[in-house]
């Protein structure tokens, strides 16, 4: 059995509108420092998969150019990157991932569903199988932030043959 290394992150909140930092001055809405920290961790730890588990962006009004830049950077990382939205970047009619999922995104020569960048976009949950079935990741997209949302409701059974 192949051993896999995952790098997991969440709550990056890109595009918040700027925040002051005493040691680095003023970072603006297009600050990519948190994303570059993820890229540095990828370089240092050499994971097989990067999982971005929600709130990659701070809100749905993020500039489309920033979305394109960020997703292009994630698609350009050496390992595959799996993304699911969170309560700040909801997957609804106004989803900032809309262009990516409908196929009109042209960033970095890669798209959702390729080996480079996978988006778990189904509201009922979706699974991605990687490394010839050595890894199965499941997640449920969120389209409405409310107390009744149960992200782990209806998790599928473990695939046959997994120990």
JSON list of C-alpha atoms in Angstrom, two decimals:
[
{"chain": "A", "resi": 1, "resn": "UNK", "atom": "CA", "xyz": [0.00, 0.00, 0.00]},
{"chain": "A", "resi": 2, "resn": "UNK", "atom": "CA", "xyz": [1.33, 3.42, -0.93]},
{"chain": "A", "resi": 3, "resn": "UNK", "atom": "CA", "xyz": [1.74, 5.92, 1.89]},
{"chain": "A", "resi": 4, "resn": "UNK", "atom": "CA", "xyz": [0.38, 9.35, 0.98]},
{"chain": "A", "resi": 5, "resn": "UNK", "atom": "CA", "xyz": [1.14, 12.72, 2.49]},
{"chain": "A", "resi": 6, "resn": "UNK", "atom": "CA", "xyz": [-1.64, 15.34, 2.65]},
{"chain": "A", "resi": 7, "resn": "UNK", "atom": "CA", "xyz": [-1.31, 19.03, 3.36]},
{"chain": "A", "resi": 8, "resn": "UNK", "atom": "CA", "xyz": [-4.60, 20.34, 4.77]},
{"chain": "A", "resi": 9, "resn": "UNK", "atom": "CA", "xyz": [-5.55, 23.98, 5.13]},
{"chain": "A", "resi": 10, "resn": "UNK", "atom": "CA", "xyz": [-8.72, 25.99, 5.55]},
{"chain": "A", "resi": 11, "resn": "UNK", "atom": "CA", "xyz": [-9.91, 29.49, 6.37]},
{"chain": "A", "resi": 12, "resn": "UNK", "atom": "CA", "xyz": [-7.36, 31.29, 4.22]},
{"chain": "A", "resi": 13, "resn": "UNK", "atom": "CA", "xyz": [-9.91, 34.11, 3.63]},
{"chain": "A", "resi": 14, "resn": "UNK", "atom": "CA", "xyz": [-8.31, 35.78, 0.61]},
{"chain": "A", "resi": 15, "resn": "UNK", "atom": "CA", "xyz": [-9.79, 39.10, -0.46]},
{"chain": "A", "resi": 16, "resn": "UNK", "atom": "CA", "xyz": [-10.98, 40.49, 2.87]},
{"chain": "A", "resi": 17, "resn": "UNK", "atom": "CA", "xyz": [-10.53, 44.13, 1.92]},
{"chain": "A", "resi": 18, "resn": "UNK", "atom": "CA", "xyz": [-7.25, 44.87, 3.61]},
{"chain": "A", "resi": 19, "resn": "UNK", "atom": "CA", "xyz": [-5.96, 44.52, 7.11]},
{"chain": "A", "resi": 20, "resn": "UNK", "atom": "CA", "xyz": [-3.14, 46.30, 8.94]},
{"chain": "A", "resi": 21, "resn": "UNK", "atom": "CA", "xyz": [-0.21, 44.27, 10.18]},
{"chain": "A", "resi": 22, "resn": "UNK", "atom": "CA", "xyz": [2.30, 45.95, 12.50]},
{"chain": "A", "resi": 23, "resn": "UNK", "atom": "CA", "xyz": [5.36, 44.25, 11.03]},
{"chain": "A", "resi": 24, "resn": "UNK", "atom": "CA", "xyz": [4.43, 44.20, 7.33]},
{"chain": "A", "resi": 25, "resn": "UNK", "atom": "CA", "xyz": [2.45, 47.38, 6.80]},
{"chain": "A", "resi": 26, "resn": "UNK", "atom": "CA", "xyz": [-0.87, 47.46, 5.00]},
{"chain": "A", "resi": 27, "resn": "UNK", "atom": "CA", "xyz": [-1.97, 44.35, 3.09]},
{"chain": "A", "resi": 28, "resn": "UNK", "atom": "CA", "xyz": [-4.70, 44.98, 0.58]},
{"chain": "A", "resi": 29, "resn": "UNK", "atom": "CA", "xyz": [-7.55, 42.86, -0.74]},
{"chain": "A", "resi": 30, "resn": "UNK", "atom": "CA", "xyz": [-5.33, 41.16, -3.30]},
{"chain": "A", "resi": 31, "resn": "UNK", "atom": "CA", "xyz": [-2.69, 40.07, -0.77]},
{"chain": "A", "resi": 32, "resn": "UNK", "atom": "CA", "xyz": [-1.59, 36.55, -1.58]},
{"chain": "A", "resi": 33, "resn": "UNK", "atom": "CA", "xyz": [0.65, 36.05, 1.46]},
{"chain": "A", "resi": 34, "resn": "UNK", "atom": "CA", "xyz": [-1.51, 33.24, 2.95]},
{"chain": "A", "resi": 35, "resn": "UNK", "atom": "CA", "xyz": [-1.55, 31.47, -0.40]},
{"chain": "A", "resi": 36, "resn": "UNK", "atom": "CA", "xyz": [2.21, 31.83, -0.73]},
{"chain": "A", "resi": 37, "resn": "UNK", "atom": "CA", "xyz": [2.56, 30.33, 2.77]},
{"chain": "A", "resi": 38, "resn": "UNK", "atom": "CA", "xyz": [0.64, 27.29, 1.52]},
{"chain": "A", "resi": 39, "resn": "UNK", "atom": "CA", "xyz": [2.93, 27.11, -1.53]},
{"chain": "A", "resi": 40, "resn": "UNK", "atom": "CA", "xyz": [5.98, 27.31, 0.75]},
{"chain": "A", "resi": 41, "resn": "UNK", "atom": "CA", "xyz": [4.60, 24.47, 2.88]},
{"chain": "A", "resi": 42, "resn": "UNK", "atom": "CA", "xyz": [4.12, 22.42, -0.30]},
{"chain": "A", "resi": 43, "resn": "UNK", "atom": "CA", "xyz": [7.73, 23.11, -1.26]},
{"chain": "A", "resi": 44, "resn": "UNK", "atom": "CA", "xyz": [9.01, 22.19, 2.19]},
{"chain": "A", "resi": 45, "resn": "UNK", "atom": "CA", "xyz": [6.89, 19.11, 2.93]},
{"chain": "A", "resi": 46, "resn": "UNK", "atom": "CA", "xyz": [6.27, 17.74, -0.59]},
{"chain": "A", "resi": 47, "resn": "UNK", "atom": "CA", "xyz": [2.73, 16.42, -0.05]},
{"chain": "A", "resi": 48, "resn": "UNK", "atom": "CA", "xyz": [0.96, 14.23, -2.59]},
{"chain": "A", "resi": 49, "resn": "UNK", "atom": "CA", "xyz": [-2.28, 16.20, -2.19]},
{"chain": "A", "resi": 50, "resn": "UNK", "atom": "CA", "xyz": [-3.26, 19.67, -0.95]},
{"chain": "A", "resi": 51, "resn": "UNK", "atom": "CA", "xyz": [-6.75, 19.91, 0.56]},
{"chain": "A", "resi": 52, "resn": "UNK", "atom": "CA", "xyz": [-8.32, 23.36, 0.93]},
{"chain": "A", "resi": 53, "resn": "UNK", "atom": "CA", "xyz": [-11.28, 22.66, 3.20]},
{"chain": "A", "resi": 54, "resn": "UNK", "atom": "CA", "xyz": [-13.37, 25.81, 3.06]},
{"chain": "A", "resi": 55, "resn": "UNK", "atom": "CA", "xyz": [-13.14, 29.58, 3.06]},
{"chain": "A", "resi": 56, "resn": "UNK", "atom": "CA", "xyz": [-10.36, 29.96, 0.53]},
{"chain": "A", "resi": 57, "resn": "UNK", "atom": "CA", "xyz": [-11.98, 33.36, -0.11]},
{"chain": "A", "resi": 58, "resn": "UNK", "atom": "CA", "xyz": [-13.43, 35.69, 2.49]},
{"chain": "A", "resi": 59, "resn": "UNK", "atom": "CA", "xyz": [-16.66, 36.47, 0.63]},
{"chain": "A", "resi": 60, "resn": "UNK", "atom": "CA", "xyz": [-18.44, 36.10, -2.70]},
{"chain": "A", "resi": 61, "resn": "UNK", "atom": "CA", "xyz": [-17.66, 39.62, -3.93]},
{"chain": "A", "resi": 62, "resn": "UNK", "atom": "CA", "xyz": [-13.97, 38.90, -4.49]},
{"chain": "A", "resi": 63, "resn": "UNK", "atom": "CA", "xyz": [-12.63, 40.32, -7.74]},
{"chain": "A", "resi": 64, "resn": "UNK", "atom": "CA", "xyz": [-12.77, 37.68, -10.52]},
{"chain": "A", "resi": 65, "resn": "UNK", "atom": "CA", "xyz": [-9.15, 38.47, -11.37]},
{"chain": "A", "resi": 66, "resn": "UNK", "atom": "CA", "xyz": [-8.12, 37.46, -7.85]},
{"chain": "A", "resi": 67, "resn": "UNK", "atom": "CA", "xyz": [-10.13, 34.24, -8.14]},
{"chain": "A", "resi": 68, "resn": "UNK", "atom": "CA", "xyz": [-8.38, 33.48, -11.43]},
{"chain": "A", "resi": 69, "resn": "UNK", "atom": "CA", "xyz": [-4.95, 34.20, -9.95]},
{"chain": "A", "resi": 70, "resn": "UNK", "atom": "CA", "xyz": [-5.56, 32.10, -6.84]},
{"chain": "A", "resi": 71, "resn": "UNK", "atom": "CA", "xyz": [-7.02, 29.10, -8.65]},
{"chain": "A", "resi": 72, "resn": "UNK", "atom": "CA", "xyz": [-4.25, 29.29, -11.22]},
{"chain": "A", "resi": 73, "resn": "UNK", "atom": "CA", "xyz": [-1.67, 29.26, -8.45]},
{"chain": "A", "resi": 74, "resn": "UNK", "atom": "CA", "xyz": [-3.33, 26.26, -6.78]},
{"chain": "A", "resi": 75, "resn": "UNK", "atom": "CA", "xyz": [-3.56, 24.42, -10.10]},
{"chain": "A", "resi": 76, "resn": "UNK", "atom": "CA", "xyz": [0.14, 25.15, -10.64]},
{"chain": "A", "resi": 77, "resn": "UNK", "atom": "CA", "xyz": [1.25, 23.49, -7.42]},
{"chain": "A", "resi": 78, "resn": "UNK", "atom": "CA", "xyz": [3.03, 20.20, -8.00]},
{"chain": "A", "resi": 79, "resn": "UNK", "atom": "CA", "xyz": [0.54, 18.03, -6.11]},
{"chain": "A", "resi": 80, "resn": "UNK", "atom": "CA", "xyz": [-3.12, 17.81, -6.97]},
{"chain": "A", "resi": 81, "resn": "UNK", "atom": "CA", "xyz": [-5.21, 20.37, -5.09]},
{"chain": "A", "resi": 82, "resn": "UNK", "atom": "CA", "xyz": [-8.72, 19.52, -3.87]},
{"chain": "A", "resi": 83, "resn": "UNK", "atom": "CA", "xyz": [-10.95, 22.48, -2.94]},
{"chain": "A", "resi": 84, "resn": "UNK", "atom": "CA", "xyz": [-14.31, 22.67, -1.22]},
{"chain": "A", "resi": 85, "resn": "UNK", "atom": "CA", "xyz": [-16.09, 25.89, -0.38]},
{"chain": "A", "resi": 86, "resn": "UNK", "atom": "CA", "xyz": [-16.99, 27.07, 3.11]},
{"chain": "A", "resi": 87, "resn": "UNK", "atom": "CA", "xyz": [-19.52, 29.37, 4.72]},
{"chain": "A", "resi": 88, "resn": "UNK", "atom": "CA", "xyz": [-17.74, 32.51, 3.46]},
{"chain": "A", "resi": 89, "resn": "UNK", "atom": "CA", "xyz": [-17.40, 31.40, -0.18]},
{"chain": "A", "resi": 90, "resn": "UNK", "atom": "CA", "xyz": [-20.75, 29.64, -0.57]},
{"chain": "A", "resi": 91, "resn": "UNK", "atom": "CA", "xyz": [-21.53, 27.50, -3.60]},
{"chain": "A", "resi": 92, "resn": "UNK", "atom": "CA", "xyz": [-24.82, 29.03, -4.68]},
{"chain": "A", "resi": 93, "resn": "UNK", "atom": "CA", "xyz": [-26.15, 31.04, -7.67]},
{"chain": "A", "resi": 94, "resn": "UNK", "atom": "CA", "xyz": [-23.62, 33.81, -6.96]},
{"chain": "A", "resi": 95, "resn": "UNK", "atom": "CA", "xyz": [-20.69, 31.45, -6.39]},
{"chain": "A", "resi": 96, "resn": "UNK", "atom": "CA", "xyz": [-17.34, 32.94, -7.22]},
{"chain": "A", "resi": 97, "resn": "UNK", "atom": "CA", "xyz": [-16.41, 29.47, -8.51]},
{"chain": "A", "resi": 98, "resn": "UNK", "atom": "CA", "xyz": [-19.19, 29.71, -11.14]},
{"chain": "A", "resi": 99, "resn": "UNK", "atom": "CA", "xyz": [-16.90, 30.36, -14.13]},
{"chain": "A", "resi": 100, "resn": "UNK", "atom": "CA", "xyz": [-14.61, 27.56, -13.08]},
{"chain": "A", "resi": 101, "resn": "UNK", "atom": "CA", "xyz": [-17.36, 25.03, -12.79]},
{"chain": "A", "resi": 102, "resn": "UNK", "atom": "CA", "xyz": [-19.17, 25.94, -16.00]},
{"chain": "A", "resi": 103, "resn": "UNK", "atom": "CA", "xyz": [-15.97, 25.54, -18.00]},
{"chain": "A", "resi": 104, "resn": "UNK", "atom": "CA", "xyz": [-15.37, 29.18, -18.93]},
{"chain": "A", "resi": 105, "resn": "UNK", "atom": "CA", "xyz": [-12.39, 29.55, -16.60]},
{"chain": "A", "resi": 106, "resn": "UNK", "atom": "CA", "xyz": [-9.11, 29.65, -18.50]},
{"chain": "A", "resi": 107, "resn": "UNK", "atom": "CA", "xyz": [-6.63, 30.02, -15.66]},
{"chain": "A", "resi": 108, "resn": "UNK", "atom": "CA", "xyz": [-3.25, 28.31, -15.73]},
{"chain": "A", "resi": 109, "resn": "UNK", "atom": "CA", "xyz": [-4.22, 25.90, -18.48]},
{"chain": "A", "resi": 110, "resn": "UNK", "atom": "CA", "xyz": [-6.03, 23.72, -15.98]},
{"chain": "A", "resi": 111, "resn": "UNK", "atom": "CA", "xyz": [-9.60, 23.42, -14.91]},
{"chain": "A", "resi": 112, "resn": "UNK", "atom": "CA", "xyz": [-11.75, 21.86, -12.29]},
{"chain": "A", "resi": 113, "resn": "UNK", "atom": "CA", "xyz": [-11.85, 18.12, -12.65]},
{"chain": "A", "resi": 114, "resn": "UNK", "atom": "CA", "xyz": [-8.34, 17.85, -14.06]},
{"chain": "A", "resi": 115, "resn": "UNK", "atom": "CA", "xyz": [-5.47, 16.16, -12.29]},
{"chain": "A", "resi": 116, "resn": "UNK", "atom": "CA", "xyz": [-4.29, 19.60, -11.08]},
{"chain": "A", "resi": 117, "resn": "UNK", "atom": "CA", "xyz": [-7.36, 21.10, -9.43]},
{"chain": "A", "resi": 118, "resn": "UNK", "atom": "CA", "xyz": [-10.48, 19.33, -8.18]},
{"chain": "A", "resi": 119, "resn": "UNK", "atom": "CA", "xyz": [-13.51, 21.07, -6.71]},
{"chain": "A", "resi": 120, "resn": "UNK", "atom": "CA", "xyz": [-15.96, 19.10, -4.58]},
{"chain": "A", "resi": 121, "resn": "UNK", "atom": "CA", "xyz": [-19.02, 20.98, -5.78]},
{"chain": "A", "resi": 122, "resn": "UNK", "atom": "CA", "xyz": [-22.07, 18.81, -5.22]},
{"chain": "A", "resi": 123, "resn": "UNK", "atom": "CA", "xyz": [-24.51, 19.88, -2.54]},
{"chain": "A", "resi": 124, "resn": "UNK", "atom": "CA", "xyz": [-25.34, 16.25, -1.76]},
{"chain": "A", "resi": 125, "resn": "UNK", "atom": "CA", "xyz": [-21.64, 15.44, -1.60]},
{"chain": "A", "resi": 126, "resn": "UNK", "atom": "CA", "xyz": [-19.05, 14.27, -4.09]},
{"chain": "A", "resi": 127, "resn": "UNK", "atom": "CA", "xyz": [-16.04, 11.99, -4.02]},
{"chain": "A", "resi": 128, "resn": "UNK", "atom": "CA", "xyz": [-12.75, 12.23, -5.82]},
{"chain": "A", "resi": 129, "resn": "UNK", "atom": "CA", "xyz": [-10.63, 9.12, -6.25]},
{"chain": "A", "resi": 130, "resn": "UNK", "atom": "CA", "xyz": [-6.89, 9.72, -6.56]},
{"chain": "A", "resi": 131, "resn": "UNK", "atom": "CA", "xyz": [-3.78, 7.62, -7.07]},
{"chain": "A", "resi": 132, "resn": "UNK", "atom": "CA", "xyz": [-5.59, 4.70, -8.64]},
{"chain": "A", "resi": 133, "resn": "UNK", "atom": "CA", "xyz": [-8.00, 4.42, -5.75]},
{"chain": "A", "resi": 134, "resn": "UNK", "atom": "CA", "xyz": [-5.41, 4.70, -2.98]},
{"chain": "A", "resi": 135, "resn": "UNK", "atom": "CA", "xyz": [-7.17, 7.84, -1.74]},
{"chain": "A", "resi": 136, "resn": "UNK", "atom": "CA", "xyz": [-10.85, 8.77, -1.73]},
{"chain": "A", "resi": 137, "resn": "UNK", "atom": "CA", "xyz": [-11.86, 12.26, -0.56]},
{"chain": "A", "resi": 138, "resn": "UNK", "atom": "CA", "xyz": [-15.50, 13.13, 0.02]},
{"chain": "A", "resi": 139, "resn": "UNK", "atom": "CA", "xyz": [-17.03, 16.51, 0.76]},
{"chain": "A", "resi": 140, "resn": "UNK", "atom": "CA", "xyz": [-20.37, 18.30, 0.67]},
{"chain": "A", "resi": 141, "resn": "UNK", "atom": "CA", "xyz": [-20.56, 21.79, -0.82]},
{"chain": "A", "resi": 142, "resn": "UNK", "atom": "CA", "xyz": [-22.39, 24.44, 1.19]},
{"chain": "A", "resi": 143, "resn": "UNK", "atom": "CA", "xyz": [-24.92, 26.70, -0.53]},
{"chain": "A", "resi": 144, "resn": "UNK", "atom": "CA", "xyz": [-26.51, 28.31, 2.52]},
{"chain": "A", "resi": 145, "resn": "UNK", "atom": "CA", "xyz": [-24.91, 29.15, 5.86]},
{"chain": "A", "resi": 146, "resn": "UNK", "atom": "CA", "xyz": [-27.40, 28.03, 8.50]},
{"chain": "A", "resi": 147, "resn": "UNK", "atom": "CA", "xyz": [-27.46, 25.95, 11.67]},
{"chain": "A", "resi": 148, "resn": "UNK", "atom": "CA", "xyz": [-29.11, 23.03, 9.94]},
{"chain": "A", "resi": 149, "resn": "UNK", "atom": "CA", "xyz": [-26.18, 22.38, 7.60]},
{"chain": "A", "resi": 150, "resn": "UNK", "atom": "CA", "xyz": [-24.63, 19.03, 8.44]},
{"chain": "A", "resi": 151, "resn": "UNK", "atom": "CA", "xyz": [-21.38, 18.68, 6.47]},
{"chain": "A", "resi": 152, "resn": "UNK", "atom": "CA", "xyz": [-20.91, 15.05, 7.49]},
{"chain": "A", "resi": 153, "resn": "UNK", "atom": "CA", "xyz": [-24.51, 13.92, 6.91]},
{"chain": "A", "resi": 154, "resn": "UNK", "atom": "CA", "xyz": [-24.73, 11.08, 4.37]},
{"chain": "A", "resi": 155, "resn": "UNK", "atom": "CA", "xyz": [-21.01, 10.34, 4.22]},
{"chain": "A", "resi": 156, "resn": "UNK", "atom": "CA", "xyz": [-20.74, 7.33, 1.92]},
{"chain": "A", "resi": 157, "resn": "UNK", "atom": "CA", "xyz": [-19.47, 3.98, 3.12]},
{"chain": "A", "resi": 158, "resn": "UNK", "atom": "CA", "xyz": [-15.77, 3.25, 2.80]},
{"chain": "A", "resi": 159, "resn": "UNK", "atom": "CA", "xyz": [-15.03, 1.92, -0.70]},
{"chain": "A", "resi": 160, "resn": "UNK", "atom": "CA", "xyz": [-14.80, -1.87, -0.97]},
{"chain": "A", "resi": 161, "resn": "UNK", "atom": "CA", "xyz": [-11.33, -3.23, -0.50]},
{"chain": "A", "resi": 162, "resn": "UNK", "atom": "CA", "xyz": [-10.14, -0.49, 1.87]},
{"chain": "A", "resi": 163, "resn": "UNK", "atom": "CA", "xyz": [-8.71, -1.85, 5.09]}
]
